[in-house]
PDB file of C-alpha atoms in Angstrom:
ATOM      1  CA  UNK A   1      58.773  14.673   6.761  1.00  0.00           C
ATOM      2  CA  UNK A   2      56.369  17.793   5.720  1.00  0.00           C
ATOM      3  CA  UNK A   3      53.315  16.912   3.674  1.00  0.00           C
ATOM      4  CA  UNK A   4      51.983  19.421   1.393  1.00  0.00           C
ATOM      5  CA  UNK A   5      48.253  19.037  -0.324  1.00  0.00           C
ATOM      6  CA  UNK A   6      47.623  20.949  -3.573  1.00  0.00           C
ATOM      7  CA  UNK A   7      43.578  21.727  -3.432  1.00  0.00           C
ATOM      8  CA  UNK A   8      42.856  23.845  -6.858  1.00  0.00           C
ATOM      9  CA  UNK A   9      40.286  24.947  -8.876  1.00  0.00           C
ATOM     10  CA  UNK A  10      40.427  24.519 -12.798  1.00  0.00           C
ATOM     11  CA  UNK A  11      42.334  26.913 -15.331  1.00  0.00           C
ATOM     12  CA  UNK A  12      44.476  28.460 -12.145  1.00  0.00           C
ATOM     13  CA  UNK A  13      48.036  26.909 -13.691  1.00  0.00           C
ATOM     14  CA  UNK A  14      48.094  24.627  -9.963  1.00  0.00           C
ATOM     15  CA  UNK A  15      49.571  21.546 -11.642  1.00  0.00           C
ATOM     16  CA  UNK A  16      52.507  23.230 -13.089  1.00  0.00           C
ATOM     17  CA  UNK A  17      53.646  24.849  -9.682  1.00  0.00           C
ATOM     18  CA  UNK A  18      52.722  21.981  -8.062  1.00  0.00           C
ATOM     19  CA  UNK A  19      55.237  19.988 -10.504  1.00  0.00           C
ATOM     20  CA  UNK A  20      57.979  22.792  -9.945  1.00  0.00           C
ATOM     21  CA  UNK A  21      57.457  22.819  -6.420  1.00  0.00           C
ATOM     22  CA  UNK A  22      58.256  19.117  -5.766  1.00  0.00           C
ATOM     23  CA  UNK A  23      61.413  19.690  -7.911  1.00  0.00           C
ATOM     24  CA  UNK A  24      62.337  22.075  -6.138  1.00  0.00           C
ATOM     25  CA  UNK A  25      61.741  20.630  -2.863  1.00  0.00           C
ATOM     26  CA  UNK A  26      62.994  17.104  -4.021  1.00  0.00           C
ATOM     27  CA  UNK A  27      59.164  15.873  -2.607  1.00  0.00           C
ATOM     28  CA  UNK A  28      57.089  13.207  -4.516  1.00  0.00           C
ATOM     29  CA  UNK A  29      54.235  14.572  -6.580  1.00  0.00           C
ATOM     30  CA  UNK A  30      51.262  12.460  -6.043  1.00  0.00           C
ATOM     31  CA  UNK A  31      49.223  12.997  -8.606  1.00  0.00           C
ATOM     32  CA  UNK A  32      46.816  11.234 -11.530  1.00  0.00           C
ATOM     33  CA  UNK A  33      50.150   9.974 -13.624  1.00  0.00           C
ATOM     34  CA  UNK A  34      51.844   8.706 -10.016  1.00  0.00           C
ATOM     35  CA  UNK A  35      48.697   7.148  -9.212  1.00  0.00           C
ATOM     36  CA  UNK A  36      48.254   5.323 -11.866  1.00  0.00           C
ATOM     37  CA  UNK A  37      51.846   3.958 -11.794  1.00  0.00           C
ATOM     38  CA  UNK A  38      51.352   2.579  -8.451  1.00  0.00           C
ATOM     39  CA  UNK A  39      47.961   1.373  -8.858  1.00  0.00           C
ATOM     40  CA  UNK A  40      49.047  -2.167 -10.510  1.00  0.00           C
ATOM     41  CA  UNK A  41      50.385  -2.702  -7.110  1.00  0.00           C
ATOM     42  CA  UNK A  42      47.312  -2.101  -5.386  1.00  0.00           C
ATOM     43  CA  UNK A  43      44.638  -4.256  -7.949  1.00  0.00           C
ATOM     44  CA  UNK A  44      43.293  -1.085  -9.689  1.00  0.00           C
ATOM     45  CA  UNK A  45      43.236  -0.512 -13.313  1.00  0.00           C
ATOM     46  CA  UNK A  46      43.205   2.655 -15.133  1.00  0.00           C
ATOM     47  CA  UNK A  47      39.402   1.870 -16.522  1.00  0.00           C
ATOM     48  CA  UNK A  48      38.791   1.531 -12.958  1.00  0.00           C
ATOM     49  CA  UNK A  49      40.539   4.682 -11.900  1.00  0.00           C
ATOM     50  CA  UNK A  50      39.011   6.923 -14.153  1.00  0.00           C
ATOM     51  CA  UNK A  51      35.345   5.483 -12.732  1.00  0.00           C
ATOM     52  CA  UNK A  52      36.454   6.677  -9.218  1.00  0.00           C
ATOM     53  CA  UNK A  53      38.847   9.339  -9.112  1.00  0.00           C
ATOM     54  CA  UNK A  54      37.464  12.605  -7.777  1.00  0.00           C
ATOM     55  CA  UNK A  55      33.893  11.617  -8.723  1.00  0.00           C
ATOM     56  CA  UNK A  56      31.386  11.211  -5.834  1.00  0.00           C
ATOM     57  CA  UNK A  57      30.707   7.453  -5.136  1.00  0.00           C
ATOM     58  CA  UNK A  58      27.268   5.733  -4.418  1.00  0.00           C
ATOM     59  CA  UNK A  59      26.103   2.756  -1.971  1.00  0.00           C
ATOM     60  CA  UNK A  60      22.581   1.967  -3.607  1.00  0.00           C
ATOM     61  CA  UNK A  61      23.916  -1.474  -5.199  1.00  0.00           C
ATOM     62  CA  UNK A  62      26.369  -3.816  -4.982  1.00  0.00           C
ATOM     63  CA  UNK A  63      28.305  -2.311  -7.797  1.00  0.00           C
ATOM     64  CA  UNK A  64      28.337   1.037  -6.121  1.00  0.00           C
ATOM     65  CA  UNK A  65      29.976  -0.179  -3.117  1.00  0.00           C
ATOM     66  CA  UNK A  66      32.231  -2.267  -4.996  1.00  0.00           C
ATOM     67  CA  UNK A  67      33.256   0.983  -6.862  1.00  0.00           C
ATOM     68  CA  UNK A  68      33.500   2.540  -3.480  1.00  0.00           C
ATOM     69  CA  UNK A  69      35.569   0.010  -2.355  1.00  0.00           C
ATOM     70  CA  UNK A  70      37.462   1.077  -5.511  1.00  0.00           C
ATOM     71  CA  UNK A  71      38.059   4.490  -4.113  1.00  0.00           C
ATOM     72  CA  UNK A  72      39.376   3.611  -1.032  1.00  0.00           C
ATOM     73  CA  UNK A  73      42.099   1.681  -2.362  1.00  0.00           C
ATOM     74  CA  UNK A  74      42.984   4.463  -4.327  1.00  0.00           C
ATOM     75  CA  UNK A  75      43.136   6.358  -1.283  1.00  0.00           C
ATOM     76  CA  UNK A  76      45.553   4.066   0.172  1.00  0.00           C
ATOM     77  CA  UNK A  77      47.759   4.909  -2.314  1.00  0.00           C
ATOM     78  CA  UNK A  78      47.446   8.708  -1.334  1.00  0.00           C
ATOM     79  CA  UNK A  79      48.066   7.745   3.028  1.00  0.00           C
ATOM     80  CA  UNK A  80      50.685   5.061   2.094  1.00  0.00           C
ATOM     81  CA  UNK A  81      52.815   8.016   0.571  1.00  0.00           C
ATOM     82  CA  UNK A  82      51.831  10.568   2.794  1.00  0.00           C
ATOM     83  CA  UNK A  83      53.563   8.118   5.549  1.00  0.00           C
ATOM     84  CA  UNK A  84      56.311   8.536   3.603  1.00  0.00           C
ATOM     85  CA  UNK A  85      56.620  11.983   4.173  1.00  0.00           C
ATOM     86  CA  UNK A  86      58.314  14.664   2.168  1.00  0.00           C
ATOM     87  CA  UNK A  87      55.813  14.458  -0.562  1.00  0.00           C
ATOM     88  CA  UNK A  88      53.240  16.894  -1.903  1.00  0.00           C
ATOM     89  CA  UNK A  89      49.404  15.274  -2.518  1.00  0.00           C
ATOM     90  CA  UNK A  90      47.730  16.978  -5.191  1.00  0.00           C
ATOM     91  CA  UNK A  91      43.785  17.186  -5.423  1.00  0.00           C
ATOM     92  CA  UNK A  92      41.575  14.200  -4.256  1.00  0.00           C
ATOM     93  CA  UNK A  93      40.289  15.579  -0.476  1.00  0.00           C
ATOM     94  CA  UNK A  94      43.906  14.475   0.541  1.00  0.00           C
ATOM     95  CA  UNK A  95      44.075  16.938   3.591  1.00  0.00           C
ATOM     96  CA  UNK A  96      40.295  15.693   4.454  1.00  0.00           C
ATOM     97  CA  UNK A  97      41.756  11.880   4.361  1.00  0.00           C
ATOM     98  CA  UNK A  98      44.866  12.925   6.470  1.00  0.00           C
ATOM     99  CA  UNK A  99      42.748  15.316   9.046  1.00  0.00           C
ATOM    100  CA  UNK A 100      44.059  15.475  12.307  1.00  0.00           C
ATOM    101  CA  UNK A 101      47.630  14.906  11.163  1.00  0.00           C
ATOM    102  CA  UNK A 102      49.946  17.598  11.883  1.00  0.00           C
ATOM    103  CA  UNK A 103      52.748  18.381   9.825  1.00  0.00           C
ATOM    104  CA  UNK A 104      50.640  19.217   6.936  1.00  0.00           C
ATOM    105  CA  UNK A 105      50.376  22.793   5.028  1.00  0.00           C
ATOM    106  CA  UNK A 106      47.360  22.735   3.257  1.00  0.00           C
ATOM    107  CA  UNK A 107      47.412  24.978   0.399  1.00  0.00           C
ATOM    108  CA  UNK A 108      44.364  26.058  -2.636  1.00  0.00           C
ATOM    109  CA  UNK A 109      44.961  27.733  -5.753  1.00  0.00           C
ATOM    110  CA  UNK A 110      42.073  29.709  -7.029  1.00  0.00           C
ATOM    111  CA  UNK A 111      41.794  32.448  -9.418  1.00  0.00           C
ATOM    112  CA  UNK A 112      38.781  34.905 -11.182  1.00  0.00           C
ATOM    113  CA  UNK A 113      36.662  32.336 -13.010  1.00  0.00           C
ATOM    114  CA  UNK A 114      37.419  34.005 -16.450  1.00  0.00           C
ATOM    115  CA  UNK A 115      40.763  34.934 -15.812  1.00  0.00           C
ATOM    116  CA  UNK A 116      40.906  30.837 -15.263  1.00  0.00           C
ATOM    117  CA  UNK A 117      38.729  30.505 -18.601  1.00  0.00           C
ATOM    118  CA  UNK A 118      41.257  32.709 -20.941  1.00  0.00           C
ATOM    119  CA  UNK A 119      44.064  30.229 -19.434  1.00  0.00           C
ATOM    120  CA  UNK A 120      42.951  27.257 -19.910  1.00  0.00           C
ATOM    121  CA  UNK A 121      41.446  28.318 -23.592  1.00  0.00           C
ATOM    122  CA  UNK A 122      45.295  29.450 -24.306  1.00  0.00           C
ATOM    123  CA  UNK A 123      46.468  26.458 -23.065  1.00  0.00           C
ATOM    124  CA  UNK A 124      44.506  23.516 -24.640  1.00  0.00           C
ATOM    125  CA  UNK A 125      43.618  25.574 -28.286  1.00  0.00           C
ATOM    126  CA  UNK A 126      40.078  25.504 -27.565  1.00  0.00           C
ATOM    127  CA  UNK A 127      36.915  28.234 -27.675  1.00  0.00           C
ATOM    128  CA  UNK A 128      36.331  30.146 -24.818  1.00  0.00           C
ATOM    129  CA  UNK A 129      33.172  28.861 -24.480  1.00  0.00           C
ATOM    130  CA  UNK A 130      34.028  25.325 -24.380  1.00  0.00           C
ATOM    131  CA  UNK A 131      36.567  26.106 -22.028  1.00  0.00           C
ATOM    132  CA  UNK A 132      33.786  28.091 -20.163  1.00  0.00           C
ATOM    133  CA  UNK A 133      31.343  25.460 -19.768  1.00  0.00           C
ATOM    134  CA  UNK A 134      34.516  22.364 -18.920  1.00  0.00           C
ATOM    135  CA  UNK A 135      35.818  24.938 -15.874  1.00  0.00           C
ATOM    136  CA  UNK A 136      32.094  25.087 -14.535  1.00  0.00           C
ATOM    137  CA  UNK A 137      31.563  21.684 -14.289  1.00  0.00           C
ATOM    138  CA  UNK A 138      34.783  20.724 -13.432  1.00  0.00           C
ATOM    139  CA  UNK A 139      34.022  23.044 -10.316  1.00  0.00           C
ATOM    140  CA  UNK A 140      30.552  21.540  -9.513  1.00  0.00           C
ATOM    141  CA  UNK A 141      32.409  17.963  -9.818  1.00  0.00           C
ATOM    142  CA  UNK A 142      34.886  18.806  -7.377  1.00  0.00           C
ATOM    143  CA  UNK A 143      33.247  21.084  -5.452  1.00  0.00           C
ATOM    144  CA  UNK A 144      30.302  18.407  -4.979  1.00  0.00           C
ATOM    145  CA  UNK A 145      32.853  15.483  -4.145  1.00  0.00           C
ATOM    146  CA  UNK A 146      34.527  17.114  -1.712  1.00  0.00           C
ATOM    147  CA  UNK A 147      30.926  17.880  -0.400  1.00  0.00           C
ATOM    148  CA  UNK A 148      29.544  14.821  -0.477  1.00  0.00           C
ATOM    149  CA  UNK A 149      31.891  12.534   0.704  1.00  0.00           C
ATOM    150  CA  UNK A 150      33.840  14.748   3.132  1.00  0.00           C
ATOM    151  CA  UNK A 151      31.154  16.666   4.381  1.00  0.00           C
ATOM    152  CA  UNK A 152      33.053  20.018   3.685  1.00  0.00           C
ATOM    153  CA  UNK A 153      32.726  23.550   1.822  1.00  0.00           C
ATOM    154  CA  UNK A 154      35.495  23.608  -0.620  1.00  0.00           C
ATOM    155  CA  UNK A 155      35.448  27.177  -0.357  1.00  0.00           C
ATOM    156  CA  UNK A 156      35.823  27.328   3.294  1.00  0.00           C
ATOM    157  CA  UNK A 157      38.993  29.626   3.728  1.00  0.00           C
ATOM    158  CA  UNK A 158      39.523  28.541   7.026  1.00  0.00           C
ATOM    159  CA  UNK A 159      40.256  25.182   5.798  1.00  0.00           C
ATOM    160  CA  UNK A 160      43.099  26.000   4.423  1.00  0.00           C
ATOM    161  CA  UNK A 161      46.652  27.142   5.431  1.00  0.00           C
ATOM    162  CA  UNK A 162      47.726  29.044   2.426  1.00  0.00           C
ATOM    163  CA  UNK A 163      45.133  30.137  -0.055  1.00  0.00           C
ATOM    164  CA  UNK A 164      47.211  31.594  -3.634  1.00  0.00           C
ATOM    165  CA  UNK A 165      45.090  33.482  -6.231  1.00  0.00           C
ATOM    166  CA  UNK A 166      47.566  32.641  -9.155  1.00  0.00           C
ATOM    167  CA  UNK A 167      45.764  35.841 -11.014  1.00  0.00           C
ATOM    168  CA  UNK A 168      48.089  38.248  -8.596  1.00  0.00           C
ATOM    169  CA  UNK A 169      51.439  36.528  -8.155  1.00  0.00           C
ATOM    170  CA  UNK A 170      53.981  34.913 -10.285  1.00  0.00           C
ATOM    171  CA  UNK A 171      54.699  31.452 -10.811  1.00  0.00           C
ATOM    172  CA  UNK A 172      57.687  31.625  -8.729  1.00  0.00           C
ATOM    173  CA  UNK A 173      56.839  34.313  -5.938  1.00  0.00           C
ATOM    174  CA  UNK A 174      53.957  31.615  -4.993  1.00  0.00           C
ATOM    175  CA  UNK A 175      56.606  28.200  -5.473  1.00  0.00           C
ATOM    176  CA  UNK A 176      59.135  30.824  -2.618  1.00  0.00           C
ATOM    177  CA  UNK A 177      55.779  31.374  -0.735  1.00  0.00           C
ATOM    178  CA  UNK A 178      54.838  27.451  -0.106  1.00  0.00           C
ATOM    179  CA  UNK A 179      58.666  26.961   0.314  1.00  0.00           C
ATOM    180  CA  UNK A 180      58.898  29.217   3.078  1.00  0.00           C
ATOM    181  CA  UNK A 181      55.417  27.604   4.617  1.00  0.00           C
ATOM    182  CA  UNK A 182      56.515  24.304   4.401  1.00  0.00           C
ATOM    183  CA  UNK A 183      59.885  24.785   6.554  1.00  0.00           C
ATOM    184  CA  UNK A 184      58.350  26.482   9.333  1.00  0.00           C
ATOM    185  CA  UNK A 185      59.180  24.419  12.393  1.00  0.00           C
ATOM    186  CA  UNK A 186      56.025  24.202  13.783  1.00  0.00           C
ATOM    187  CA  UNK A 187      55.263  21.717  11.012  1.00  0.00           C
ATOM    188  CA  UNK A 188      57.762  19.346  13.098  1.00  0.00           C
ATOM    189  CA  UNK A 189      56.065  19.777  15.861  1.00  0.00           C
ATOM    190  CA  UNK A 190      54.286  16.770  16.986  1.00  0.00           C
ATOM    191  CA  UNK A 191      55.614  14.738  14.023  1.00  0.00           C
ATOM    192  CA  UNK A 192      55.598  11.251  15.161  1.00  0.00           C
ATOM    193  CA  UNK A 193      52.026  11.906  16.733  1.00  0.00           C
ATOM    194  CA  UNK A 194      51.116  12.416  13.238  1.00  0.00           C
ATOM    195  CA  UNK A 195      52.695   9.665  11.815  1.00  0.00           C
ATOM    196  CA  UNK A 196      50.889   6.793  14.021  1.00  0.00           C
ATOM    197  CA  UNK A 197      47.862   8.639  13.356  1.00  0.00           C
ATOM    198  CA  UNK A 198      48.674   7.412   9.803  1.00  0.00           C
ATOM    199  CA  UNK A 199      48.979   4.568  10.674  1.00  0.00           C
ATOM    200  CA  UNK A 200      45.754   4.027  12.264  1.00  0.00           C
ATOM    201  CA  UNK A 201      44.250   5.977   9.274  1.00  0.00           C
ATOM    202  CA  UNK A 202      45.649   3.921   6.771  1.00  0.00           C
ATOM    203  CA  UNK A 203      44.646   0.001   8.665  1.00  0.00           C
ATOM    204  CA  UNK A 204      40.696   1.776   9.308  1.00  0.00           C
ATOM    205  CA  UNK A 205      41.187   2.316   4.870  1.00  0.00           C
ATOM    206  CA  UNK A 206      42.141  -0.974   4.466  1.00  0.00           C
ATOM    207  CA  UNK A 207      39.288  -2.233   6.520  1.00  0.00           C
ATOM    208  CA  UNK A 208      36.900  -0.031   5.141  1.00  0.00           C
ATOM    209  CA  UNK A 209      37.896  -1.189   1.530  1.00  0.00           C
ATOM    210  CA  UNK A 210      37.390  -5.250   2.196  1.00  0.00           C
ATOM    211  CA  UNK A 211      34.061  -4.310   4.151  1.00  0.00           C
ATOM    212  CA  UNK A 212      32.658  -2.349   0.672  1.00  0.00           C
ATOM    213  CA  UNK A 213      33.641  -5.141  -1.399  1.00  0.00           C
ATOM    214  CA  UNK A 214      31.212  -7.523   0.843  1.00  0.00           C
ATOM    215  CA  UNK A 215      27.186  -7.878   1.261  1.00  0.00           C
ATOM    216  CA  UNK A 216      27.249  -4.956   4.140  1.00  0.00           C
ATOM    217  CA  UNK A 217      25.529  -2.305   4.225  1.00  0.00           C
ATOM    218  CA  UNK A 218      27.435   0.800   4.258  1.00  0.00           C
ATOM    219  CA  UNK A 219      26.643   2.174   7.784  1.00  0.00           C
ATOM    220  CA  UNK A 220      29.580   1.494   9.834  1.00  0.00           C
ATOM    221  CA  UNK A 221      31.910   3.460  11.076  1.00  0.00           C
ATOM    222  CA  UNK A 222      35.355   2.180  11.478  1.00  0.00           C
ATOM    223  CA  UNK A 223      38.252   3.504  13.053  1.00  0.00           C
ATOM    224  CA  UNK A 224      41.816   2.046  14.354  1.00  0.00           C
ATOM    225  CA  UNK A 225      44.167   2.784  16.899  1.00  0.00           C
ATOM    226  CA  UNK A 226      47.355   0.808  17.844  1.00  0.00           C
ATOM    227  CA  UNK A 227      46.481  -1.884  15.539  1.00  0.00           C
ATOM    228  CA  UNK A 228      42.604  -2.227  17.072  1.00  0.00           C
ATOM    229  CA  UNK A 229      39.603  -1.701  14.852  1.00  0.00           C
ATOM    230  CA  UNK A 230      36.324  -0.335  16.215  1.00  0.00           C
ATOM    231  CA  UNK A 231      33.528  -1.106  14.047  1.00  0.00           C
ATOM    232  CA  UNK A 232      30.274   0.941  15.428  1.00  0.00           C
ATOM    233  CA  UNK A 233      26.913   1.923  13.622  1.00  0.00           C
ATOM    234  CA  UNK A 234      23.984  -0.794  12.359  1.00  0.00           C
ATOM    235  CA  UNK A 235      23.398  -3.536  10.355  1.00  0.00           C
ATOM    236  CA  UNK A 236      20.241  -5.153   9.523  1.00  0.00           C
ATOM    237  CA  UNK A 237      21.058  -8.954  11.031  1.00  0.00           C
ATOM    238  CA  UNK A 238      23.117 -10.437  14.399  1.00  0.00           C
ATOM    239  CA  UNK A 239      25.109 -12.726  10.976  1.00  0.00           C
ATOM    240  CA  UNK A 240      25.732  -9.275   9.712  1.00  0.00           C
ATOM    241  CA  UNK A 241      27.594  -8.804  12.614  1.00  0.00           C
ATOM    242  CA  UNK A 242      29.775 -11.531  12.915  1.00  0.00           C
ATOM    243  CA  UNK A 243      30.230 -10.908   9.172  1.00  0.00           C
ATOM    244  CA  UNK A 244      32.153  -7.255   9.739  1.00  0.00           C
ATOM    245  CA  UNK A 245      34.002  -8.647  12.791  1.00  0.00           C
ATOM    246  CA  UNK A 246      35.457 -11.319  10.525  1.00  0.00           C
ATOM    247  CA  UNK A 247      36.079  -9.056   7.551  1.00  0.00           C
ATOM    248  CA  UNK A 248      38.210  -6.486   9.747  1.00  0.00           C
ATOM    249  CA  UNK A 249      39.935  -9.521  11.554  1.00  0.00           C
ATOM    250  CA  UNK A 250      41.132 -10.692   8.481  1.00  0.00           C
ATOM    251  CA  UNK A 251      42.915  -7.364   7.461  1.00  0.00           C
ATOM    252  CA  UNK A 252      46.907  -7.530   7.486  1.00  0.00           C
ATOM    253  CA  UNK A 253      47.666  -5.666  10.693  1.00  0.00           C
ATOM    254  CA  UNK A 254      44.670  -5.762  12.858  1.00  0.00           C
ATOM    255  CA  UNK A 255      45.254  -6.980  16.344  1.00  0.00           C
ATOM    256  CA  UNK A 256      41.731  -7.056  18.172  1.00  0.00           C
ATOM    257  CA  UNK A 257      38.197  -5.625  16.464  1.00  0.00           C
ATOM    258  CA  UNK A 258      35.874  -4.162  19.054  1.00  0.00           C
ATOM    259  CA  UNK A 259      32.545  -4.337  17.684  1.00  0.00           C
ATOM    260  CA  UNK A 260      29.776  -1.591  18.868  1.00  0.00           C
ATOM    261  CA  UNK A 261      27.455  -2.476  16.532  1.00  0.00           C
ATOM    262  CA  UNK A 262      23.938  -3.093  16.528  1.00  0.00           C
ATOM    263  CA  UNK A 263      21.211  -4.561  14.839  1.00  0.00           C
ATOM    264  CA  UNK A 264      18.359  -1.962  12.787  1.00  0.00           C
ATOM    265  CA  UNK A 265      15.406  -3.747  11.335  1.00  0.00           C
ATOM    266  CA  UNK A 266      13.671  -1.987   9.086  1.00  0.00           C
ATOM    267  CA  UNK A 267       9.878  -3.252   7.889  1.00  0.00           C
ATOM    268  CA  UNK A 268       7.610  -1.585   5.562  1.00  0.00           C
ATOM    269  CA  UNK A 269       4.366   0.800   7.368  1.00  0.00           C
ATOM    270  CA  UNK A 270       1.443  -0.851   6.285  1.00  0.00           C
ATOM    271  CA  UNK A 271      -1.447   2.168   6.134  1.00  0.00           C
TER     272      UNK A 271
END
């Protein structure tokens, strides 16, 4: 029931080893195209998904959070299969959303940034330059996402389990590498611990989805365990309160909310 997530930079040839790797493994390859099959299921769109995926979201307006809300239920989509097991989650802060679960290899691709930029020319029959200036951004994008929203370098070595600079090693040495990783039997170890922590990730995501899509203000923090939600941080009013506590009751699979929430006023400093 090993879980493997694919973190990669741009131009490094990732998504191909990543495809040959769940062959060869017989795992489920969650990325962009599975997504977007399984999205009907879970109300998004692809107009929608392209708005959210891998882009850092915003809680200024109600639109933000609504698009926020977006991105968690995409992120459902990534925990639901992770609970699955035997399936390999590729890009999208997936070992961030699954942290604390432990029969996960975590594994980044990177490579020289113009060794990346004479790949990914070759590969799409476009100017270097172009393809110069779309692997820069692309690596501010997800660089600053993963940032952002998971509070986390994305160059932090440490962070990772296996880190493969596709400029040294073959195609195939690296897909025998993450092999090898991936049946080590430590990654066993504690295996249904990980699993109900999935479980209590996955029902805090579907709370945290319905509570973006209402009038709240995003400053709670909500976590599950054994079917109970904790709701704790501020909101501006005591209906506010009673508002969340409702919102998480409502959830499919919630069996209590404990609410540790409190109300923040905030008035204008007249000079």
């Amino acid at each position: 029931m090993a879980i493997i997530t694919i973190s990669r930079e741009m131009g490094t040839g990732a998504y191909a080893i990543s495809k040959e790797l769940a062959k060869k493994l017989k795992y489920t390859l969650v990325d962009r195209l599975k997504i977007e099959e399984l999205a009907p299921a879970y109300g998004l769109t692809p107009e929608i998904l392209e708005r959210v995926d891998e882009k850092p979201p915003s809680y200024r307006t109600a639109e933000d959070r609504l698009q926020a809300a977006h991105l968690a239920t995409m992120e459902l989509i990534l925990l639901d299969n992770a609970r699955k097991g035997n399936v390999i989650l590729y890009g999208r802060g997936a070992q961030d959303l699954i942290k604390g679960v432990t029969n996960v290899l975590k594994v980044r691709f990177i490579a020289p940034f113009e060794d990346r930029v004479e790949k990914f020319a070759e590969r799409e029959w476009i100017d270097p330059d172009l393809a110069r200036e779309l692997i820069r951004k692309s690596d501010h994008q997800l660089g600053g996402f993963i940032h952002f929203y998971f509070d986390r370098d994305w160059n932090d070595p440490m962070a990772y389990d296996l880190i493969l600079n596709t400029s040294k090693s073959s195609h195939s040495a690296m897909i025998e590498c993450v092999i090898a990783a991936s049946k080590d039997p430590r990654l066993k170890q504690g295996e249904e611990e990980s699993m109900a922590l999935l479980d209590d990730c996955i029902l805090a995501k579907r709370v945290e989805a319905e509570i973006l899509k209402s009038s709240l203000e995003r400053r709670l923090r909500i976590t599950a365990k054994d079917g109970v939600v904790t709701l704790s941080g501020h909101v501006q009013a005591e209906g506010q309160i009673e508002e969340a506590v409702r919102i998480a009751g409502s959830v499919s699979g919630v069996t209590d909310v404990d609410c540790d929430l409190d109300v923040v006023s905030y008035k204008p400093v007249k000079d």
